[in-house]
PDB file of C-alpha atoms in Angstrom:
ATOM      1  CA  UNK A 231       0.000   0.000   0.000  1.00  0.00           C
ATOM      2  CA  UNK A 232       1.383   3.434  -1.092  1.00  0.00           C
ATOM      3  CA  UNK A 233       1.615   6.181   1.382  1.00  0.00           C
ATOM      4  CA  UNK A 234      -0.172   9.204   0.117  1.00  0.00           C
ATOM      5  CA  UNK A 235       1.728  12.216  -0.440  1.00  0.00           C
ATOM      6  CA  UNK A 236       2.307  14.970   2.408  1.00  0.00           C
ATOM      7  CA  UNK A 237       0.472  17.351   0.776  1.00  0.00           C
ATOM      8  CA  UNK A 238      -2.877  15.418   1.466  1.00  0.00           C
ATOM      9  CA  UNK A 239      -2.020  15.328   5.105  1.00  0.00           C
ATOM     10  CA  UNK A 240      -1.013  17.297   8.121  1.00  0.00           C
ATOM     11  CA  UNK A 241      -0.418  21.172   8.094  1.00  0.00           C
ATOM     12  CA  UNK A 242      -0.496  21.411   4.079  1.00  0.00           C
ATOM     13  CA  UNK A 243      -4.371  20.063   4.247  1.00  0.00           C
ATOM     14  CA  UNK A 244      -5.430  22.715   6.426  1.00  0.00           C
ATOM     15  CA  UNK A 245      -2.823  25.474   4.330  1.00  0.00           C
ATOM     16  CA  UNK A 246      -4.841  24.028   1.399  1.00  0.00           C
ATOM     17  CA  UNK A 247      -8.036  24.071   2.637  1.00  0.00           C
ATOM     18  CA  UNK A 248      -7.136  27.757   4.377  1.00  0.00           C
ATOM     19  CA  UNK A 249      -6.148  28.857   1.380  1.00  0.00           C
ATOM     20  CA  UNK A 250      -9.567  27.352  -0.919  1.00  0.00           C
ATOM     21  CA  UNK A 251     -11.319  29.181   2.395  1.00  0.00           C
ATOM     22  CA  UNK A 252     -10.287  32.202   2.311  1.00  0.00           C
ATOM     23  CA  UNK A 253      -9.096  32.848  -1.589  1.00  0.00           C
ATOM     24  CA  UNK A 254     -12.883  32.035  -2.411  1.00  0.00           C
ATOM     25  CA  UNK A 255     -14.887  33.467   0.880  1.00  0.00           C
ATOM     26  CA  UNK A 256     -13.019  37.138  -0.077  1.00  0.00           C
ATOM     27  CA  UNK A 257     -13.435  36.941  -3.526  1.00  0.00           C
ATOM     28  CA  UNK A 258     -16.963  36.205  -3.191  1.00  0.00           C
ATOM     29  CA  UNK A 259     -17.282  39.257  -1.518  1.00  0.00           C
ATOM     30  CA  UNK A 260     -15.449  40.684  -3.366  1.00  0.00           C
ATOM     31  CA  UNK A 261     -17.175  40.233  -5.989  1.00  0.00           C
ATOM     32  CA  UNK A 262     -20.908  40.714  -4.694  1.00  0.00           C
ATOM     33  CA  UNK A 263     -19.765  44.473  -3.432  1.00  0.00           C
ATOM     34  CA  UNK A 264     -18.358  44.583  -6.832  1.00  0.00           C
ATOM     35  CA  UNK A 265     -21.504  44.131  -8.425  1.00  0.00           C
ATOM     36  CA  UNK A 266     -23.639  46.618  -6.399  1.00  0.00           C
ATOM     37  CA  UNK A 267     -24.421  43.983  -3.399  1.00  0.00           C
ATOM     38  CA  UNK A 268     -23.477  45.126   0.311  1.00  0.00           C
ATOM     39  CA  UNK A 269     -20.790  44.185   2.318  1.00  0.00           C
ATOM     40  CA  UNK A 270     -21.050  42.364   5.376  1.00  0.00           C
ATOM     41  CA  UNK A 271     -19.334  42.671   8.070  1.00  0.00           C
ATOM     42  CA  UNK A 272     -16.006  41.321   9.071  1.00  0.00           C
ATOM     43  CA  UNK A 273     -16.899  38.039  11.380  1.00  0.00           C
ATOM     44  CA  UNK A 274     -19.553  37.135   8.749  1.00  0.00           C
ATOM     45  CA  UNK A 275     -17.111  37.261   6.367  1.00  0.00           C
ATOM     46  CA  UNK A 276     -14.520  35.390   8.306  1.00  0.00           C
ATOM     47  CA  UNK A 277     -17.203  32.741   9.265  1.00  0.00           C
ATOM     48  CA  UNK A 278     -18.154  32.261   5.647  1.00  0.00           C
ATOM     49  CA  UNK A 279     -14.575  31.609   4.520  1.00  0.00           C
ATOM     50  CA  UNK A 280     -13.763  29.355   7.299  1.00  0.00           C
ATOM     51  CA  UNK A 281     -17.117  27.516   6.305  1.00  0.00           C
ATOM     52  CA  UNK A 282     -16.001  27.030   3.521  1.00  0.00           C
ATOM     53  CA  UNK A 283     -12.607  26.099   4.285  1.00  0.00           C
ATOM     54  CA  UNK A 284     -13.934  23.775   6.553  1.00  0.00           C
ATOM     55  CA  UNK A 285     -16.396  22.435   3.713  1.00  0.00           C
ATOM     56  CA  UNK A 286     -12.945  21.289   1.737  1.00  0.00           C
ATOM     57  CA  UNK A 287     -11.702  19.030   4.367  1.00  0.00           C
ATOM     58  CA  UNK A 288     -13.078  15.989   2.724  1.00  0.00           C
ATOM     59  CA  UNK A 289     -11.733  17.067  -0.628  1.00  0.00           C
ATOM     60  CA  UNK A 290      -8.426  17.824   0.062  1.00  0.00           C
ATOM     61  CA  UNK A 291      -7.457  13.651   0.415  1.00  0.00           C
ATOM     62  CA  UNK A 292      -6.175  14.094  -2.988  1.00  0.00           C
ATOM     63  CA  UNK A 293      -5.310  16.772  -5.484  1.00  0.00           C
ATOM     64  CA  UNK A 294      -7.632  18.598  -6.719  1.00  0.00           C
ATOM     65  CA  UNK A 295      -7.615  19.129 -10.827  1.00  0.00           C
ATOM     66  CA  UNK A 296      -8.702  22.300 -12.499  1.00  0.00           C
ATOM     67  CA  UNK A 297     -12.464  20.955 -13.367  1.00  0.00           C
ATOM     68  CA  UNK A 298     -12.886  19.819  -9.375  1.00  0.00           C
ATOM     69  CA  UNK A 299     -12.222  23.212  -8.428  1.00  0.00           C
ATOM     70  CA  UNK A 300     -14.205  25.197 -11.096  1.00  0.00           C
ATOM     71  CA  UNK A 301     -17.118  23.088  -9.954  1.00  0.00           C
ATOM     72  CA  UNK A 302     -16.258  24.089  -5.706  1.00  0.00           C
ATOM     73  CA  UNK A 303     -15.834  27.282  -6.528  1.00  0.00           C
ATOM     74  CA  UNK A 304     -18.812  28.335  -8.616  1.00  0.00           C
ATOM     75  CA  UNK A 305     -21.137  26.643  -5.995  1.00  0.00           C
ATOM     76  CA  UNK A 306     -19.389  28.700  -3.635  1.00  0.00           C
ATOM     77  CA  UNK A 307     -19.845  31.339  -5.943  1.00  0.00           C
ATOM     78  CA  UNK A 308     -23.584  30.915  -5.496  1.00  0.00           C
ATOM     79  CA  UNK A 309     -23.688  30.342  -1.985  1.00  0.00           C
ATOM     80  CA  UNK A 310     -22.146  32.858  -1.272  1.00  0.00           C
ATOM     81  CA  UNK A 311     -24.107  35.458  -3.225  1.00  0.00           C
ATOM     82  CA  UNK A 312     -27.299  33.729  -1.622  1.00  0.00           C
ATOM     83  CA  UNK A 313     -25.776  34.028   1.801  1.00  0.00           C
ATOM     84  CA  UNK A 314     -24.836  37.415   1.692  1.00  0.00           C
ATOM     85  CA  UNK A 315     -28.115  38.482   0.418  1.00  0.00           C
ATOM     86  CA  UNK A 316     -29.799  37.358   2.982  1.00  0.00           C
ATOM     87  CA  UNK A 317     -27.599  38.771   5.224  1.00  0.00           C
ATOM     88  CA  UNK A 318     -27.396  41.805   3.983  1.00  0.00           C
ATOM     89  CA  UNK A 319     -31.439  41.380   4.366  1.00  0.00           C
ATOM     90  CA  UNK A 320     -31.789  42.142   0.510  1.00  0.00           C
ATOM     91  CA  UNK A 321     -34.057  39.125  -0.996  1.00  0.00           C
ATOM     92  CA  UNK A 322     -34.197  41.425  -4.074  1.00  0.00           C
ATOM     93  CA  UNK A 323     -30.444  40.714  -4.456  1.00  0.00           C
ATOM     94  CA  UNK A 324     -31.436  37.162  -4.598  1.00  0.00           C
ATOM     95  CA  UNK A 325     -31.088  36.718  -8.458  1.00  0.00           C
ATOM     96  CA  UNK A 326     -27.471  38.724  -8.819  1.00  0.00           C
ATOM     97  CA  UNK A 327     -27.733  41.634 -11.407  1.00  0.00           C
ATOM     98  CA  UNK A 328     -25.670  41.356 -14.646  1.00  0.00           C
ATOM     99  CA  UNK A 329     -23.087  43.042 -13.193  1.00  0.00           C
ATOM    100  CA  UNK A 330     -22.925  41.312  -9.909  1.00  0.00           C
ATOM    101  CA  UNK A 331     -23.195  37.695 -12.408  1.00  0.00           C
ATOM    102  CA  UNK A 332     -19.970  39.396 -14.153  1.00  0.00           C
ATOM    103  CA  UNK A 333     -18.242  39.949 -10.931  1.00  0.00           C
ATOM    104  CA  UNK A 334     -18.827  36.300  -9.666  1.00  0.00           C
ATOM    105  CA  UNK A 335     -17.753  34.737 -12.759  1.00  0.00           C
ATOM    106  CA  UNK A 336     -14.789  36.988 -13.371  1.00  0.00           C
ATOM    107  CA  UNK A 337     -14.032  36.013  -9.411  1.00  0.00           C
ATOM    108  CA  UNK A 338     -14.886  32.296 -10.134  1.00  0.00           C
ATOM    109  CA  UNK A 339     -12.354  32.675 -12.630  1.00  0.00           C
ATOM    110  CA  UNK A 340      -9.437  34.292 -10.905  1.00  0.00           C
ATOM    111  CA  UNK A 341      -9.865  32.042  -8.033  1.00  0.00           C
ATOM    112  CA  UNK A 342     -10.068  28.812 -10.040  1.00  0.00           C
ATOM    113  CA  UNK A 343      -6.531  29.730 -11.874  1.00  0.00           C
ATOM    114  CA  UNK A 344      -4.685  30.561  -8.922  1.00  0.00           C
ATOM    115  CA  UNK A 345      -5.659  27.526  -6.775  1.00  0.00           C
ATOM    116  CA  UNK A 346      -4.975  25.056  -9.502  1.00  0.00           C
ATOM    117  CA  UNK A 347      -1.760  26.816  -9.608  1.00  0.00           C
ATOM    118  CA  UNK A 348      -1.431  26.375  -5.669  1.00  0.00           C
ATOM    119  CA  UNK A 349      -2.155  22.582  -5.994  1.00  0.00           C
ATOM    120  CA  UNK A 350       0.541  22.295  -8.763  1.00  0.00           C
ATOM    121  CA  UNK A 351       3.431  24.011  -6.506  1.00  0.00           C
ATOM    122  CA  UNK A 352       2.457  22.488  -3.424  1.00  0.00           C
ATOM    123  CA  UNK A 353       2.222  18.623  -4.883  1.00  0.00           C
ATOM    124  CA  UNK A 354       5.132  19.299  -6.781  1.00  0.00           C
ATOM    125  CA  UNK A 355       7.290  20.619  -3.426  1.00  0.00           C
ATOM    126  CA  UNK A 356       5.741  17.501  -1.575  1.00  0.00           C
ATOM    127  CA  UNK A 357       6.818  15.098  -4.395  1.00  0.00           C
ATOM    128  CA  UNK A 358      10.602  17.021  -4.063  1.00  0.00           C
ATOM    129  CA  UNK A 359      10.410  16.980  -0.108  1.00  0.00           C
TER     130      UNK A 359
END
């Protein structure tokens, strides 16, 4: 039986799964001020991202390929433009406007290219470690 490598394990599963938490959680808000939705505040925001992090745990036994994380982070995405409407207490903001869609996708899309860069570096230093 093959040991699996170290980055599926230990402190560079939660840096990964920090990293999926928080890169996504701030974009998303990001993103959803960016398109005329309000900000929460802080804690929410914090809560959200470690949600999510915490959401990845299961995930993170392997490494993740680009399509995996386009699909996590555009439901993300979507939660978290239905969470922040509602916390925001703005149902109307419910179904995003075209610009807030923009913003989500162009976030969806930043976030997606630098975490499949992150998983390439960090299997790639566990592979030479």
């Amino acid at each position: 039986m093959a040991l699996a490598p170290v980055a599926t394990r230990g402190a560079a599963r939660v840096v990964r799964c920090g990293a999926v938490g928080l890169s996504t959680g701030l974009l998303a808000v990001l993103a959803h001020a960016g398109g005329g939705g309000h900000v929460p505040s802080l804690p929410h925001v914090l809560v959200f991202a470690f949600a999510i992090a915490w959401t990845c745990v299961p995930l993170t036994d392997r490494q993740l390929g680009f399509a995996e994380l386009l699909g996590l982070v555009g439901v993300v995405q979507v939660a978290a433009h239905v969470f922040l409407a509602l916390l925001t207490r703005h149902p109307r903001e419910l179904v995003p406007s075209p610009s807030g869609l923009l913003a989500h996708a162009a976030a969806t899309a930043v976030v997606v290219a630098a975490l499949a860069g992150f998983e390439q570096a960090v299997f790639r230093l566990a592979a030479a470690v």
